[in-house]
Coordinates of C-alpha atoms in Angstrom, one line a residue:
M1 CA 13.4 -8.2 -8.5
N2 CA 14.3 -7.4 -4.8
S3 CA 18.0 -7.3 -5.1
R4 CA 17.3 -4.3 -7.8
Q5 CA 14.1 -2.9 -6.6
P6 CA 13.5 -1.4 -3.2
I7 CA 10.6 -3.6 -1.0
P8 CA 7.7 -1.4 -0.5
V9 CA 7.0 -1.4 3.3
V10 CA 3.0 -0.9 4.6
V11 CA 2.4 0.3 7.9
L12 CA -0.8 -1.1 9.1
A13 CA -2.5 0.7 12.3
G14 CA -5.2 0.8 14.8
F15 CA -6.6 0.1 18.0
L16 CA -7.3 -3.2 19.2
G17 CA -10.8 -4.5 18.4
S18 CA -10.5 -2.6 15.1
G19 CA -9.7 -5.6 12.8
K20 CA -6.6 -4.9 12.1
T21 CA -5.3 -8.2 12.8
T22 CA -8.4 -9.5 10.7
V23 CA -7.5 -7.3 7.6
L24 CA -3.7 -8.9 7.8
N25 CA -4.9 -12.4 8.0
H26 CA -7.2 -11.4 5.1
L27 CA -4.1 -10.1 2.9
L28 CA -1.8 -13.4 4.3
A29 CA -4.4 -15.6 3.0
H30 CA -5.5 -13.9 -0.3
R31 CA -1.9 -13.1 -1.5
G32 CA -1.7 -15.0 -4.6
G33 CA 2.1 -16.0 -5.1
T34 CA 3.5 -12.8 -3.1
R35 CA 6.0 -13.1 -0.6
I36 CA 4.9 -10.9 2.4
G37 CA 7.1 -10.0 5.1
V38 CA 5.3 -9.4 8.6
V39 CA 6.2 -7.5 11.3
V40 CA 4.3 -8.2 14.5
N41 CA 4.2 -7.8 18.4
D42 CA 2.7 -10.8 19.1
F43 CA 2.0 -14.2 17.6
G44 CA -1.1 -14.5 19.6
S45 CA -2.5 -11.7 17.6
I46 CA -2.1 -13.6 14.3
E47 CA -5.4 -16.1 15.0
I48 CA -4.6 -18.3 11.8
D49 CA -4.9 -22.1 13.1
A50 CA -2.8 -23.1 10.2
M51 CA 0.2 -21.5 11.6
S52 CA 0.7 -24.8 13.2
V53 CA 2.3 -25.9 10.1
A54 CA 4.8 -23.4 10.2
G55 CA 8.3 -24.3 11.1
Q56 CA 9.7 -22.3 13.8
L57 CA 13.2 -20.5 12.9
G58 CA 14.3 -19.5 16.6
D59 CA 12.3 -17.3 19.1
S60 CA 12.0 -14.5 17.0
M61 CA 11.3 -15.3 13.5
V62 CA 8.7 -17.6 12.0
S63 CA 8.5 -18.8 8.4
L64 CA 4.9 -19.2 7.3
G65 CA 5.2 -21.9 4.5
G66 CA 4.6 -20.6 1.3
G67 CA 7.0 -17.2 1.7
C68 CA 5.5 -15.3 4.8
L69 CA 8.1 -14.2 7.4
C70 CA 6.7 -13.0 10.8
C71 CA 8.8 -11.4 13.3
A72 CA 7.7 -10.3 17.0
V73 CA 10.0 -7.3 17.4
D74 CA 10.0 -3.8 19.6
G75 CA 10.8 -0.5 18.4
S76 CA 14.1 -0.9 19.0
E77 CA 14.5 -3.9 16.9
L78 CA 12.7 -3.0 13.9
D79 CA 15.5 -1.5 11.9
A80 CA 17.6 -4.9 12.4
Y81 CA 14.4 -7.2 11.3
L82 CA 13.3 -4.7 8.2
E83 CA 17.2 -5.5 7.2
K84 CA 16.7 -9.4 7.7
L85 CA 13.6 -9.5 5.9
A86 CA 14.9 -7.4 3.3
A87 CA 18.0 -9.9 2.6
P88 CA 17.7 -11.6 -1.1
V89 CA 17.7 -14.9 0.3
H90 CA 13.7 -14.7 1.4
R91 CA 12.6 -12.9 -1.9
I92 CA 10.0 -10.9 -0.1
D93 CA 8.1 -8.6 -2.4
V94 CA 6.3 -6.4 0.2
I95 CA 7.0 -6.1 4.1
V96 CA 3.3 -5.0 6.2
I97 CA 4.2 -3.8 9.5
E98 CA 1.7 -4.3 12.2
A99 CA 2.0 -0.9 14.3
S100 CA 0.3 -1.0 17.5
G101 CA 2.5 -1.7 20.2
L102 CA 5.6 -0.9 18.4
A103 CA 6.0 2.8 17.9
E104 CA 3.3 5.6 17.2
P105 CA 2.7 5.4 13.4
Q106 CA 4.5 8.7 12.8
E107 CA 7.2 7.7 14.3
M108 CA 7.5 4.8 12.3
I109 CA 6.8 6.7 9.0
R110 CA 9.3 9.1 10.0
M111 CA 12.1 6.3 10.6
L112 CA 11.4 4.3 7.4
M113 CA 11.5 8.0 5.6
A114 CA 14.7 8.4 7.2
S115 CA 16.3 5.0 6.6
E116 CA 19.2 4.6 4.5
N117 CA 18.6 0.9 3.7
R118 CA 18.2 1.2 0.4
A119 CA 16.6 -2.1 0.4
I120 CA 13.5 -0.7 1.3
R121 CA 10.6 2.0 0.5
Y122 CA 8.1 3.2 3.0
G123 CA 4.7 2.3 1.2
G124 CA 2.4 4.2 2.6
M125 CA 0.3 4.2 6.1
V126 CA -3.2 2.4 6.6
E127 CA -5.6 3.0 9.6
V128 CA -8.2 0.6 10.1
V129 CA -11.1 1.8 12.0
D130 CA -14.0 -0.3 14.2
A131 CA -17.2 1.3 12.3
A132 CA -19.1 0.1 15.2
E133 CA -17.2 1.5 18.1
F134 CA -15.9 4.6 16.3
D135 CA -17.3 6.9 18.9
A136 CA -16.2 5.2 21.9
T137 CA -12.5 4.2 20.4
R138 CA -12.0 8.2 20.0
T139 CA -13.2 8.2 23.7
R140 CA -10.8 5.8 25.0
H141 CA -7.7 6.3 22.4
P142 CA -7.9 10.4 21.7
E143 CA -4.7 9.9 19.7
T144 CA -6.7 8.3 17.3
D145 CA -7.2 11.4 15.9
R146 CA -3.4 11.9 15.3
H147 CA -3.1 8.6 13.6
L148 CA -6.0 9.4 11.0
A149 CA -4.2 12.7 10.4
V150 CA -1.1 10.8 9.1
A151 CA -3.0 8.3 7.2
D152 CA -2.8 7.4 3.5
L153 CA -5.4 5.3 3.5
V154 CA -8.8 4.5 5.9
V155 CA -10.3 0.6 6.0
L156 CA -13.6 1.4 7.8
N157 CA -14.1 -2.2 9.3
K158 CA -17.3 -3.6 10.8
T159 CA -19.8 -1.9 7.9
D160 CA -21.7 -4.4 8.2
R161 CA -22.7 -3.4 12.0
V162 CA -23.4 0.0 11.5
D163 CA -26.7 1.1 9.3
A164 CA -26.5 3.5 6.1
A165 CA -26.7 6.7 7.9
E166 CA -24.3 5.9 10.8
R167 CA -22.0 5.0 8.0
A168 CA -22.3 8.1 6.3
R169 CA -22.0 10.0 9.6
I170 CA -18.7 8.1 10.4
E171 CA -17.3 8.8 6.8
K172 CA -18.5 12.7 7.2
E173 CA -16.5 12.8 10.7
L174 CA -13.1 11.2 8.9
A175 CA -13.0 13.4 6.0
V176 CA -12.2 16.0 8.4
L177 CA -10.3 14.0 10.5
C178 CA -8.3 13.1 7.4
A179 CA -6.2 15.1 5.3
P180 CA -8.0 16.4 2.3
G181 CA -8.6 13.3 -0.5
I182 CA -7.8 10.7 1.9
P183 CA -9.5 7.4 0.9
V184 CA -12.1 5.4 3.1
V185 CA -12.7 1.7 2.1
G186 CA -15.3 0.2 3.6
A187 CA -14.8 -3.5 4.7
D188 CA -16.5 -6.1 6.6
H189 CA -14.4 -9.3 8.4
G190 CA -11.6 -7.2 7.0
R191 CA -12.2 -8.1 3.7
I192 CA -10.0 -5.8 1.2
D193 CA -8.4 -6.2 -2.3
P194 CA -4.8 -7.0 -1.3
E195 CA -4.1 -5.2 -4.7
L196 CA -5.1 -1.8 -3.3
L197 CA -1.9 -2.1 -1.1
F198 CA 0.7 -4.4 -3.1
D199 CA 0.9 -6.5 -6.3
R200 CA -0.5 -9.8 -5.8
R201 CA 1.9 -12.5 -8.1
P202 CA 0.8 -15.7 -9.6
W203 CA 1.0 -19.0 -7.7
T204 CA 4.0 -20.5 -9.0
E205 CA 5.3 -22.6 -6.6
T206 CA 4.6 -26.4 -6.5
R207 CA 2.0 -27.4 -4.1
G208 CA 1.5 -30.0 -1.5
Q209 CA -1.7 -32.0 -0.7
L210 CA -2.3 -29.0 1.3
S211 CA -0.3 -25.7 0.9
F212 CA -0.4 -23.2 3.7
E213 CA -2.5 -20.7 1.5
D214 CA -4.7 -23.7 0.8
L215 CA -5.2 -23.9 4.6
L216 CA -6.1 -20.1 4.9
A217 CA -8.8 -19.9 2.3
E218 CA -9.9 -23.1 3.6
A219 CA -10.1 -21.7 7.6
E220 CA -11.5 -18.6 5.9
D221 CA -14.3 -20.2 4.2
H222 CA -15.9 -22.0 7.1
D223 CA -14.7 -19.0 9.5
H224 CA -17.4 -16.4 7.9
D225 CA -21.2 -16.2 7.2
G226 CA -21.6 -20.1 7.8
G227 CA -18.8 -21.0 5.1
H228 CA -20.4 -18.5 2.6
A229 CA -17.2 -15.8 3.1
H230 CA -16.5 -15.7 -0.5
D231 CA -20.5 -15.0 -1.5
G232 CA -19.3 -10.9 -2.2
H233 CA -15.7 -10.9 -3.2
A234 CA -13.7 -7.9 -2.1
H235 CA -12.6 -6.9 -5.1
A236 CA -15.6 -6.8 -6.9
A237 CA -16.2 -3.6 -5.4
Y238 CA -13.2 -2.0 -7.0
E239 CA -12.6 -1.2 -10.6
S240 CA -9.3 -1.3 -12.5
V241 CA -8.6 0.9 -15.4
G242 CA -5.6 0.5 -17.7
F243 CA -3.1 3.6 -19.5
V244 CA -0.5 3.0 -22.5
S245 CA 1.2 5.6 -24.0
E246 CA 3.8 5.4 -26.3
Q247 CA 3.9 9.4 -26.2
A248 CA 5.6 10.9 -23.2
L249 CA 3.4 12.6 -20.7
S250 CA 4.0 16.1 -19.6
P251 CA 5.1 16.1 -16.3
R252 CA 3.3 19.3 -14.9
R253 CA 0.1 18.2 -16.5
F254 CA 0.3 14.7 -14.7
I255 CA 1.6 16.0 -11.2
D256 CA -1.8 18.4 -11.7
F257 CA -4.0 15.4 -12.4
L258 CA -2.5 13.4 -9.7
D259 CA -3.1 16.0 -7.2
R260 CA -6.6 16.2 -8.5
R261 CA -7.2 12.8 -8.3
P262 CA -10.7 11.7 -6.5
A263 CA -10.6 10.2 -3.2
G264 CA -12.2 6.9 -4.6
L265 CA -8.9 6.2 -6.6
Y266 CA -7.4 4.2 -4.1
R267 CA -4.3 3.0 -5.7
I268 CA -2.0 4.1 -8.6
K269 CA 1.2 1.5 -9.8
G270 CA 3.3 1.5 -13.3
F271 CA 5.9 3.8 -15.1
V272 CA 5.6 7.1 -16.8
H273 CA 8.0 8.4 -19.6
F274 CA 8.5 11.9 -19.4
G275 CA 11.7 11.9 -21.9
V276 CA 12.4 15.6 -20.5
P277 CA 16.2 16.4 -21.2
G278 CA 18.6 15.2 -18.1
H279 CA 15.4 12.9 -16.9
E280 CA 14.8 10.4 -19.9
E281 CA 14.7 7.8 -17.1
R282 CA 11.4 6.0 -16.6
Y283 CA 9.7 6.7 -13.6
E284 CA 8.0 4.0 -11.4
V285 CA 5.1 5.5 -9.7
H286 CA 3.6 4.1 -6.8
A287 CA 0.4 5.3 -4.9
V288 CA -1.9 4.3 -2.1
G289 CA -4.8 7.1 -1.1
R290 CA -2.8 10.1 -1.2
F291 CA 0.6 8.5 -0.5
L292 CA 2.8 9.5 -3.8
R293 CA 6.2 8.2 -4.4
F294 CA 8.4 8.0 -7.8
A295 CA 11.4 6.4 -8.5
P296 CA 13.5 6.7 -11.3
Q297 CA 14.9 3.5 -12.9
P298 CA 17.0 3.0 -16.2
W299 CA 15.4 1.7 -19.4
G300 CA 16.2 -2.1 -19.9
R301 CA 18.0 -2.6 -22.9
G302 CA 15.8 -2.6 -26.1
E303 CA 12.6 -1.6 -24.1
A304 CA 10.1 0.5 -25.4
R305 CA 9.6 4.0 -23.9
L306 CA 5.9 3.8 -22.9
T307 CA 4.1 4.7 -20.0
Q308 CA 2.1 2.0 -18.4
L309 CA -0.2 2.7 -15.5
V310 CA -2.8 0.8 -13.4
L311 CA -5.7 2.8 -11.6
I312 CA -7.6 0.8 -9.0
G313 CA -10.6 2.5 -7.2
S314 CA -14.1 2.6 -6.8
G315 CA -16.9 4.7 -7.8
T316 CA -14.3 6.5 -9.9
D317 CA -15.2 7.4 -13.7
G318 CA -12.9 5.3 -15.7
P319 CA -13.5 6.5 -19.0
G320 CA -13.0 10.1 -17.4
L321 CA -9.7 9.2 -15.8
L322 CA -8.5 7.7 -19.4
R323 CA -9.6 11.4 -21.1
E324 CA -7.6 12.9 -18.1
L325 CA -4.6 11.1 -18.7
E326 CA -4.6 11.6 -22.6
A327 CA -4.5 15.3 -22.1
C328 CA -0.9 14.7 -20.0
R329 CA 0.4 13.6 -23.8
E330 CA 3.3 15.9 -24.7
A331 CA 4.3 15.9 -28.2
A332 CA 7.7 17.7 -28.1
P333 CA 8.9 16.5 -24.3
H334 CA 12.6 17.2 -25.6
E335 CA 11.9 20.8 -25.6
A336 CA 10.5 21.0 -22.0
R337 CA 12.9 22.6 -19.7
P338 CA 14.5 20.8 -16.8
E339 CA 12.4 23.0 -14.3
S340 CA 9.0 21.1 -15.4
M341 CA 10.0 18.2 -13.5
W342 CA 10.3 20.0 -9.9
G343 CA 6.8 18.5 -9.3
V344 CA 8.0 15.2 -9.9
L345 CA 11.2 15.3 -8.1
R346 CA 9.4 16.4 -4.9
Y347 CA 8.2 13.0 -4.8
V348 CA 11.6 11.0 -5.3
A349 CA 12.6 9.7 -2.0
R350 CA 16.2 10.2 -1.3
P351 CA 17.2 8.3 1.4
A352 CA 20.6 9.9 2.3
D353 CA 18.9 13.0 3.5
P354 CA 16.5 12.1 6.4
E355 CA 15.6 15.8 6.3
A356 CA 14.2 15.1 2.6
E357 CA 10.7 13.8 3.2
A358 CA 8.4 14.4 6.8
P359 CA 5.0 13.0 6.9
G360 CA 2.2 15.3 6.2
A361 CA 4.0 17.4 3.4
D362 CA 4.8 16.1 0.2
T363 CA 3.3 12.4 1.2
L364 CA -0.3 13.4 1.7

């Protein structure tokens, strides 16, 4: 897969104490068979006892048994390590960058969008916020507001430590600080569904007596709530809706649907068939929060021209979303004018042109 498709790079940001590393650990522990590349400042911040089973690969890279790679880097080294992680030999599916200490998230986003490395693509920026220390964090770190302004998705962590009224107050403030429509996902102990950020693959590798993933899951079972960490799985709070259409979609109506998508719709993934003359390819669509990207790709030999989408959200009207998508169907795509694709093409990355994208514009 990775030799053909760019690897999404997700930026995970948040100040010390927000629970960013806990979120990262949770993603690693519940990744299924997905191979995750992780770029971090300091191995010490990854509080996983099972790290001791990992084999060392030099001073700056650790191979986590089961497929994860962690690199300790500074900003000047980031490009080199992303290139290393994206090498086909590692078969990495997604890369997560822990932003703290590396650079301002805005600069990291700009660098990723301007990158000429066609093996990677920007996959969105997630800001982790401590609900219990929200006001204190903004006082200590005024740049918090700037980070929230470029986030594509906000994880409001430690919601178990505030009451309903305080949570509502914070969510109201976040709605002002973030770009319009940015979704806010509540979490405790950093437990969010990895499917909000990347596809989890089935575990297919042969396991020994205890695999790395087994150790992580076992450790988490004992770390939270007296061994009852899984009484409420993160995914239980989310709904998933699938949409398939043999009929092409109108690019204008589909973009209008995306522009109006509710804040509770956290992720959209899949492929779209527009069938507009000159644009008959299939268009991969990837949205995390308000971040949106299309990537045109050739159809496989004998592959049916279909639109296939998965929408993941919370508190959304699934049947209503499906009705809106059905209204996007286009009976005569071959009669559409090429300019009808302009809205879609706005979100197609052009790595060769550093000025093609800028955070805070088409990405939010």
